[in-house]
């Protein structure tokens, strides 16, 4: 039977594969390119997580099931993409990205917590692991990563890591995982919905 | 005497140094910039390989001979570049990239196999290690990586890793290495020659 | 009391946070984006250093003080930025980058030396650790990294690593650190001031 960590990993992989594939189609990559982008987006978090806590080789590189899963999801997304209209697609990209962020925040927090790390370490690893996939996806296609342009992105994952640690300390890791995912998704939806604006310094400086 | 792993490393470093340097000259970097790009392209695979299998610090960071080799090849390439015509240069870039991909696929597979990892892990590490150099090279100069735009790039390395594992299991690692390199180069040449096209979804979606 | 390694880390973090934040403001990121860019720029070196020498999890992920420090410096820089004129800002960016480079070169060298690695390994790790922050900063906002376009950047850090090793061998690590920082900053200032030009191959090849 799957444990919570494995389930988070699977949901995260599906979400980020959809997100990576959607981005690839938008950038007019061919089928191979979109599959590679889907895999890269969905694998980055797990690989970084394991390197940071010292699991060598990273778990995700040992399971052919996850590779098959990512490839299948990517191909399916690729061929369905055409039939969807733009507005719905933008929604798919946002939602899959938010769920990927939330599940990998929980995954990273769960892994770090299980290794006995402190609150700060758990929160930092949670944030890095959750952001990793999206950052790699955007860098690979030459976009400035969401993490820099979107309101409360890495911060949502950092918050998720803190919530995880606190809940896990007073309750158990199963509850902590669920509440973390709920928290991160809620923060992201709230941020997107109200399109939270933060100050931008425009200036005499700008045009260089 | 050099063993097979070290020889793969050397050929891979030479190939990827040439490939990185050529890219640098195309992008009109100065001598220092092209050398740095040559080193980055040729070192990425080895560093990633060792981090993924837990060799700390990475072997390549311990050998000044390899650094001197990469610098010499880079300088030579830089100054010869001018005298070559464009068509020949495009060929040099393609061939050096293909050989680099193939030797690092074999290097990654050999390293992972020697650590006793399973078929899937060997194939995945082979693919990541082989792709690493080219991805870093292209990201550093703001190009979308070959891995996303070229037919059967990371897939060729993945195929190479599978071939390696199977041949090594029934024969020995020396044969496995040679056959892997031959396989990956052949796949790449075939892919380039017939310019394999895979479906691209163009759509109402495209222009965002 | 702080040891030398921790002090280097703190100065490096402050410098690279200022450098990352300045870049973020120039690119018109909002407050969150600039803070994230400041943290990413200032954390990259320490994380890479620890991964390369096998300190798991990286030290920097265990100290909330450093996170608070980076965030505070970033916010301060963000709000002061507006009041500064362009010329002064360009200077701030150059100086903070040079100090960040120098302190992380010393940090990487110190860490590698303390783990008993050889001259070559110390110099290579020094160079990678020092360059890491600036490379990540520039990649994240789609600029071609300084390491490729600026005279003697990674080379200055490599030189710093060599100086560190030699001085530490005949004297002690405290002196080695100070002399390394002095050396790297001097090389960078000299390179910027005299705007050292190295050959660029422009060619029939160029316009592709």
Short mmCIF file of N, CA and C in Angstrom, two decimals, chain C residues 4-130:
data_model
loop_
_atom_site.label_atom_id
_atom_site.label_comp_id
_atom_site.label_asym_id
_atom_site.label_seq_id
_atom_site.Cartn_x
_atom_site.Cartn_y
_atom_site.Cartn_z
N UNK C 4 35.46 32.28 11.46
CA UNK C 4 35.73 32.95 10.18
C UNK C 4 34.77 32.50 9.08
N UNK C 5 34.51 31.20 9.05
CA UNK C 5 33.63 30.64 8.03
C UNK C 5 32.24 31.28 8.11
N UNK C 6 31.71 31.40 9.34
CA UNK C 6 30.38 32.00 9.51
C UNK C 6 30.38 33.47 9.13
N UNK C 7 31.48 34.17 9.47
CA UNK C 7 31.55 35.59 9.11
C UNK C 7 31.57 35.80 7.60
N UNK C 8 32.35 34.96 6.90
CA UNK C 8 32.38 35.02 5.43
C UNK C 8 30.98 34.83 4.87
N UNK C 9 30.31 33.83 5.42
CA UNK C 9 28.97 33.50 4.98
C UNK C 9 28.05 34.70 5.13
N UNK C 10 28.12 35.37 6.29
CA UNK C 10 27.23 36.51 6.56
C UNK C 10 27.53 37.68 5.62
N UNK C 11 28.81 38.01 5.46
CA UNK C 11 29.15 39.11 4.55
C UNK C 11 28.75 38.76 3.12
N UNK C 12 29.01 37.52 2.73
CA UNK C 12 28.62 37.07 1.39
C UNK C 12 27.12 37.17 1.17
N UNK C 13 26.35 36.76 2.18
CA UNK C 13 24.89 36.80 2.06
C UNK C 13 24.40 38.24 1.91
N UNK C 14 24.94 39.14 2.74
CA UNK C 14 24.53 40.55 2.64
C UNK C 14 24.86 41.10 1.25
N UNK C 15 26.08 40.86 0.77
CA UNK C 15 26.49 41.39 -0.52
C UNK C 15 25.63 40.86 -1.66
N UNK C 16 25.44 39.56 -1.70
CA UNK C 16 24.69 38.97 -2.81
C UNK C 16 23.19 39.28 -2.70
N UNK C 17 22.69 39.48 -1.47
CA UNK C 17 21.30 39.91 -1.34
C UNK C 17 21.12 41.29 -1.96
N UNK C 18 22.05 42.21 -1.66
CA UNK C 18 21.99 43.55 -2.26
C UNK C 18 22.08 43.45 -3.78
N UNK C 19 23.01 42.62 -4.25
CA UNK C 19 23.19 42.46 -5.69
C UNK C 19 21.93 41.87 -6.35
N UNK C 20 21.37 40.83 -5.75
CA UNK C 20 20.16 40.21 -6.29
C UNK C 20 18.97 41.15 -6.27
N UNK C 21 18.82 41.87 -5.15
CA UNK C 21 17.70 42.81 -5.03
C UNK C 21 17.82 43.93 -6.06
N UNK C 22 19.02 44.48 -6.23
CA UNK C 22 19.22 45.54 -7.20
C UNK C 22 18.82 45.07 -8.60
N UNK C 23 19.26 43.88 -8.94
CA UNK C 23 18.90 43.31 -10.24
C UNK C 23 17.38 43.17 -10.37
N UNK C 24 16.74 42.71 -9.30
CA UNK C 24 15.29 42.54 -9.31
C UNK C 24 14.55 43.86 -9.53
N UNK C 25 15.02 44.91 -8.88
CA UNK C 25 14.38 46.22 -9.04
C UNK C 25 14.57 46.71 -10.47
N UNK C 26 15.77 46.54 -11.00
CA UNK C 26 16.04 46.92 -12.39
C UNK C 26 15.10 46.22 -13.35
N UNK C 27 14.79 44.96 -13.06
CA UNK C 27 13.91 44.17 -13.92
C UNK C 27 12.44 44.41 -13.59
N UNK C 28 12.18 45.37 -12.68
CA UNK C 28 10.82 45.75 -12.29
C UNK C 28 9.99 44.62 -11.70
N UNK C 29 10.66 43.76 -10.96
CA UNK C 29 9.93 42.77 -10.17
C UNK C 29 9.26 43.48 -9.00
N UNK C 30 8.21 42.88 -8.45
CA UNK C 30 7.59 43.49 -7.27
C UNK C 30 8.38 43.10 -6.01
N UNK C 31 7.92 43.56 -4.84
CA UNK C 31 8.66 43.34 -3.61
C UNK C 31 8.97 41.86 -3.36
N UNK C 32 7.93 41.01 -3.52
CA UNK C 32 8.15 39.58 -3.30
C UNK C 32 9.19 39.01 -4.25
N UNK C 33 9.08 39.37 -5.51
CA UNK C 33 10.02 38.86 -6.50
C UNK C 33 11.45 39.26 -6.19
N UNK C 34 11.63 40.51 -5.77
CA UNK C 34 13.00 40.95 -5.47
C UNK C 34 13.55 40.25 -4.22
N UNK C 35 12.68 40.03 -3.24
CA UNK C 35 13.14 39.31 -2.04
C UNK C 35 13.56 37.89 -2.42
N UNK C 36 12.72 37.23 -3.21
CA UNK C 36 13.06 35.86 -3.63
C UNK C 36 14.36 35.86 -4.42
N UNK C 37 14.53 36.83 -5.31
CA UNK C 37 15.77 36.89 -6.10
C UNK C 37 16.98 37.16 -5.19
N UNK C 38 16.77 38.04 -4.19
CA UNK C 38 17.84 38.31 -3.23
C UNK C 38 18.23 37.05 -2.46
N UNK C 39 17.23 36.30 -1.99
CA UNK C 39 17.51 35.07 -1.25
C UNK C 39 18.19 34.04 -2.14
N UNK C 40 17.65 33.86 -3.35
CA UNK C 40 18.22 32.86 -4.27
C UNK C 40 19.68 33.18 -4.56
N UNK C 41 19.96 34.46 -4.85
CA UNK C 41 21.33 34.87 -5.17
C UNK C 41 22.27 34.61 -3.99
N UNK C 42 21.78 34.91 -2.79
CA UNK C 42 22.66 34.83 -1.62
C UNK C 42 22.77 33.41 -1.05
N UNK C 43 21.78 32.56 -1.35
CA UNK C 43 21.79 31.20 -0.81
C UNK C 43 22.48 30.19 -1.73
N UNK C 44 22.53 30.48 -3.03
CA UNK C 44 23.02 29.49 -4.00
C UNK C 44 24.43 29.00 -3.65
N UNK C 45 25.34 29.95 -3.35
CA UNK C 45 26.72 29.57 -3.07
C UNK C 45 26.83 28.61 -1.90
N UNK C 46 26.17 28.93 -0.80
CA UNK C 46 26.27 28.10 0.39
C UNK C 46 25.68 26.70 0.19
N UNK C 47 24.56 26.63 -0.53
CA UNK C 47 23.93 25.33 -0.77
C UNK C 47 24.82 24.47 -1.66
N UNK C 48 25.32 25.06 -2.76
CA UNK C 48 26.20 24.32 -3.67
C UNK C 48 27.47 23.87 -2.95
N UNK C 49 28.06 24.77 -2.16
CA UNK C 49 29.27 24.42 -1.41
C UNK C 49 29.04 23.17 -0.56
N UNK C 50 27.94 23.19 0.21
CA UNK C 50 27.69 22.08 1.11
C UNK C 50 27.38 20.79 0.36
N UNK C 51 26.64 20.87 -0.75
CA UNK C 51 26.37 19.67 -1.54
C UNK C 51 27.68 19.08 -2.08
N UNK C 52 28.60 19.95 -2.53
CA UNK C 52 29.86 19.46 -3.12
C UNK C 52 30.80 18.82 -2.11
N UNK C 53 30.73 19.26 -0.84
CA UNK C 53 31.61 18.63 0.15
C UNK C 53 30.87 17.64 1.04
N UNK C 54 29.55 17.50 0.81
CA UNK C 54 28.80 16.47 1.52
C UNK C 54 28.24 16.87 2.88
N UNK C 55 27.97 18.17 3.08
CA UNK C 55 27.30 18.60 4.32
C UNK C 55 25.79 18.61 4.06
N UNK C 56 25.10 17.62 4.64
CA UNK C 56 23.67 17.42 4.36
C UNK C 56 22.88 17.49 5.65
N UNK C 57 21.81 18.27 5.78
CA UNK C 57 21.38 19.29 4.82
C UNK C 57 22.31 20.49 4.89
N UNK C 58 22.35 21.29 3.85
CA UNK C 58 23.24 22.46 3.84
C UNK C 58 23.03 23.34 5.07
N UNK C 59 24.13 23.80 5.64
CA UNK C 59 24.13 24.60 6.86
C UNK C 59 23.15 25.77 6.78
N UNK C 60 23.14 26.42 5.64
CA UNK C 60 22.36 27.64 5.50
C UNK C 60 20.86 27.38 5.67
N UNK C 61 20.44 26.15 5.41
CA UNK C 61 19.02 25.82 5.55
C UNK C 61 18.65 25.55 7.01
N UNK C 62 19.64 25.61 7.90
CA UNK C 62 19.35 25.34 9.30
C UNK C 62 19.28 26.59 10.16
N UNK C 63 19.57 27.75 9.56
CA UNK C 63 19.67 28.95 10.40
C UNK C 63 18.65 30.01 10.01
N UNK C 64 17.64 30.19 10.84
CA UNK C 64 16.62 31.18 10.53
C UNK C 64 17.19 32.58 10.58
N UNK C 65 18.25 32.78 11.35
CA UNK C 65 18.87 34.11 11.43
C UNK C 65 19.31 34.58 10.04
N UNK C 66 19.88 33.66 9.26
CA UNK C 66 20.37 34.04 7.94
C UNK C 66 19.21 34.39 7.00
N UNK C 67 18.10 33.66 7.14
CA UNK C 67 16.94 33.96 6.31
C UNK C 67 16.39 35.35 6.64
N UNK C 68 16.27 35.62 7.95
CA UNK C 68 15.81 36.94 8.39
C UNK C 68 16.74 38.04 7.92
N UNK C 69 18.04 37.77 8.02
CA UNK C 69 19.04 38.73 7.57
C UNK C 69 18.85 39.05 6.10
N UNK C 70 18.73 38.01 5.28
CA UNK C 70 18.60 38.21 3.84
C UNK C 70 17.32 38.98 3.51
N UNK C 71 16.21 38.61 4.17
CA UNK C 71 14.94 39.30 3.92
C UNK C 71 15.04 40.78 4.32
N UNK C 72 15.62 41.06 5.49
CA UNK C 72 15.74 42.44 5.96
C UNK C 72 16.58 43.28 5.00
N UNK C 73 17.73 42.74 4.63
CA UNK C 73 18.62 43.47 3.72
C UNK C 73 17.91 43.73 2.40
N UNK C 74 17.16 42.73 1.94
CA UNK C 74 16.46 42.86 0.66
C UNK C 74 15.40 43.96 0.73
N UNK C 75 14.60 43.96 1.79
CA UNK C 75 13.55 44.98 1.94
C UNK C 75 14.17 46.38 2.03
N UNK C 76 15.22 46.50 2.83
CA UNK C 76 15.89 47.78 2.97
C UNK C 76 16.41 48.28 1.62
N UNK C 77 17.10 47.39 0.91
CA UNK C 77 17.64 47.75 -0.40
C UNK C 77 16.52 48.18 -1.34
N UNK C 78 15.42 47.43 -1.33
CA UNK C 78 14.29 47.71 -2.21
C UNK C 78 13.78 49.14 -2.01
N UNK C 79 13.59 49.54 -0.74
CA UNK C 79 12.98 50.85 -0.50
C UNK C 79 13.96 52.02 -0.61
N UNK C 80 15.25 51.74 -0.41
CA UNK C 80 16.24 52.80 -0.59
C UNK C 80 16.56 53.02 -2.06
N UNK C 81 16.35 51.99 -2.84
CA UNK C 81 16.77 51.99 -4.23
C UNK C 81 16.28 53.22 -4.99
N UNK C 82 15.03 53.57 -4.72
CA UNK C 82 14.36 54.64 -5.45
C UNK C 82 15.08 55.98 -5.31
N UNK C 83 15.67 56.15 -4.13
CA UNK C 83 16.24 57.45 -3.83
C UNK C 83 17.66 57.63 -4.36
N UNK C 84 18.19 56.60 -4.92
CA UNK C 84 19.57 56.66 -5.40
C UNK C 84 19.59 56.98 -6.89
N UNK C 85 20.63 57.67 -7.33
CA UNK C 85 20.70 57.91 -8.77
C UNK C 85 21.37 56.75 -9.49
N UNK C 86 21.19 56.71 -10.78
CA UNK C 86 21.60 55.55 -11.57
C UNK C 86 23.08 55.22 -11.48
N UNK C 87 23.88 56.24 -11.49
CA UNK C 87 25.31 56.01 -11.49
C UNK C 87 25.75 55.34 -10.20
N UNK C 88 25.19 55.86 -9.09
CA UNK C 88 25.53 55.29 -7.80
C UNK C 88 25.05 53.84 -7.72
N UNK C 89 23.88 53.59 -8.30
CA UNK C 89 23.32 52.24 -8.27
C UNK C 89 24.18 51.25 -9.02
N UNK C 90 24.65 51.65 -10.18
CA UNK C 90 25.53 50.77 -10.96
C UNK C 90 26.75 50.41 -10.13
N UNK C 91 27.24 51.40 -9.38
CA UNK C 91 28.39 51.17 -8.52
C UNK C 91 28.05 50.17 -7.41
N UNK C 92 26.87 50.38 -6.78
CA UNK C 92 26.43 49.46 -5.72
C UNK C 92 26.39 48.02 -6.22
N UNK C 93 25.81 47.85 -7.40
CA UNK C 93 25.68 46.52 -7.98
C UNK C 93 27.05 45.90 -8.21
N UNK C 94 27.98 46.68 -8.79
CA UNK C 94 29.32 46.16 -9.07
C UNK C 94 30.07 45.81 -7.80
N UNK C 95 30.02 46.73 -6.82
CA UNK C 95 30.77 46.51 -5.59
C UNK C 95 30.20 45.34 -4.80
N UNK C 96 28.86 45.29 -4.66
CA UNK C 96 28.27 44.20 -3.88
C UNK C 96 28.56 42.86 -4.56
N UNK C 97 28.51 42.84 -5.89
CA UNK C 97 28.82 41.61 -6.60
C UNK C 97 30.27 41.19 -6.37
N UNK C 98 31.19 42.15 -6.41
CA UNK C 98 32.61 41.82 -6.22
C UNK C 98 32.89 41.29 -4.82
N UNK C 99 32.26 41.94 -3.80
CA UNK C 99 32.46 41.48 -2.43
C UNK C 99 31.83 40.11 -2.22
N UNK C 100 30.63 39.92 -2.80
CA UNK C 100 29.99 38.60 -2.72
C UNK C 100 30.86 37.53 -3.34
N UNK C 101 31.39 37.82 -4.52
CA UNK C 101 32.27 36.88 -5.21
C UNK C 101 33.47 36.52 -4.33
N UNK C 102 34.09 37.56 -3.77
CA UNK C 102 35.31 37.36 -2.97
C UNK C 102 35.03 36.57 -1.69
N UNK C 103 33.95 36.93 -0.98
CA UNK C 103 33.69 36.24 0.29
C UNK C 103 33.27 34.79 0.06
N UNK C 104 32.50 34.55 -1.01
CA UNK C 104 32.11 33.16 -1.26
C UNK C 104 33.27 32.34 -1.81
N UNK C 105 34.20 33.00 -2.52
CA UNK C 105 35.42 32.29 -2.94
C UNK C 105 36.16 31.83 -1.69
N UNK C 106 36.29 32.74 -0.71
CA UNK C 106 36.96 32.39 0.55
C UNK C 106 36.16 31.34 1.32
N UNK C 107 34.84 31.49 1.32
CA UNK C 107 33.98 30.53 2.03
C UNK C 107 34.14 29.12 1.46
N UNK C 108 34.04 29.03 0.11
CA UNK C 108 34.18 27.73 -0.56
C UNK C 108 35.56 27.13 -0.32
N UNK C 109 36.60 27.99 -0.43
CA UNK C 109 37.97 27.51 -0.24
C UNK C 109 38.16 27.01 1.19
N UNK C 110 37.66 27.79 2.15
CA UNK C 110 37.79 27.44 3.56
C UNK C 110 37.11 26.10 3.86
N UNK C 111 35.90 25.94 3.34
CA UNK C 111 35.14 24.71 3.57
C UNK C 111 35.86 23.51 2.96
N UNK C 112 36.31 23.67 1.70
CA UNK C 112 36.98 22.56 1.01
C UNK C 112 38.31 22.22 1.69
N UNK C 113 39.05 23.27 2.08
CA UNK C 113 40.33 23.06 2.75
C UNK C 113 40.14 22.33 4.08
N UNK C 114 39.12 22.74 4.83
CA UNK C 114 38.84 22.10 6.12
C UNK C 114 38.48 20.63 5.96
N UNK C 115 37.95 20.26 4.78
CA UNK C 115 37.64 18.85 4.54
C UNK C 115 38.84 18.09 4.02
N UNK C 116 40.00 18.78 3.95
CA UNK C 116 41.23 18.08 3.58
C UNK C 116 41.43 17.84 2.09
N UNK C 117 40.73 18.60 1.24
CA UNK C 117 40.87 18.38 -0.19
C UNK C 117 42.15 19.02 -0.71
N UNK C 118 42.56 18.62 -1.92
CA UNK C 118 43.82 19.08 -2.51
C UNK C 118 43.68 20.47 -3.12
N UNK C 119 44.80 21.04 -3.57
CA UNK C 119 44.82 22.37 -4.17
C UNK C 119 43.79 22.53 -5.29
N UNK C 120 43.79 21.58 -6.23
CA UNK C 120 42.90 21.68 -7.38
C UNK C 120 41.44 21.68 -6.94
N UNK C 121 41.09 20.76 -6.04
CA UNK C 121 39.72 20.66 -5.58
C UNK C 121 39.31 21.94 -4.85
N UNK C 122 40.19 22.45 -4.01
CA UNK C 122 39.89 23.69 -3.28
C UNK C 122 39.65 24.84 -4.27
N UNK C 123 40.52 24.96 -5.29
CA UNK C 123 40.37 26.04 -6.26
C UNK C 123 39.08 25.90 -7.07
N UNK C 124 38.78 24.68 -7.52
CA UNK C 124 37.58 24.46 -8.32
C UNK C 124 36.31 24.74 -7.51
N UNK C 125 36.25 24.20 -6.29
CA UNK C 125 35.07 24.42 -5.45
C UNK C 125 34.92 25.91 -5.13
N UNK C 126 36.04 26.57 -4.87
CA UNK C 126 36.02 28.00 -4.61
C UNK C 126 35.38 28.75 -5.78
N UNK C 127 35.78 28.39 -6.97
CA UNK C 127 35.29 29.06 -8.16
C UNK C 127 33.80 28.80 -8.40
N UNK C 128 33.38 27.55 -8.24
CA UNK C 128 31.98 27.20 -8.46
C UNK C 128 31.08 27.86 -7.41
N UNK C 129 31.50 27.79 -6.15
CA UNK C 129 30.70 28.35 -5.06
C UNK C 129 30.56 29.87 -5.23
N UNK C 130 31.67 30.53 -5.59
CA UNK C 130 31.65 31.98 -5.73
C UNK C 130 30.80 32.42 -6.92
#
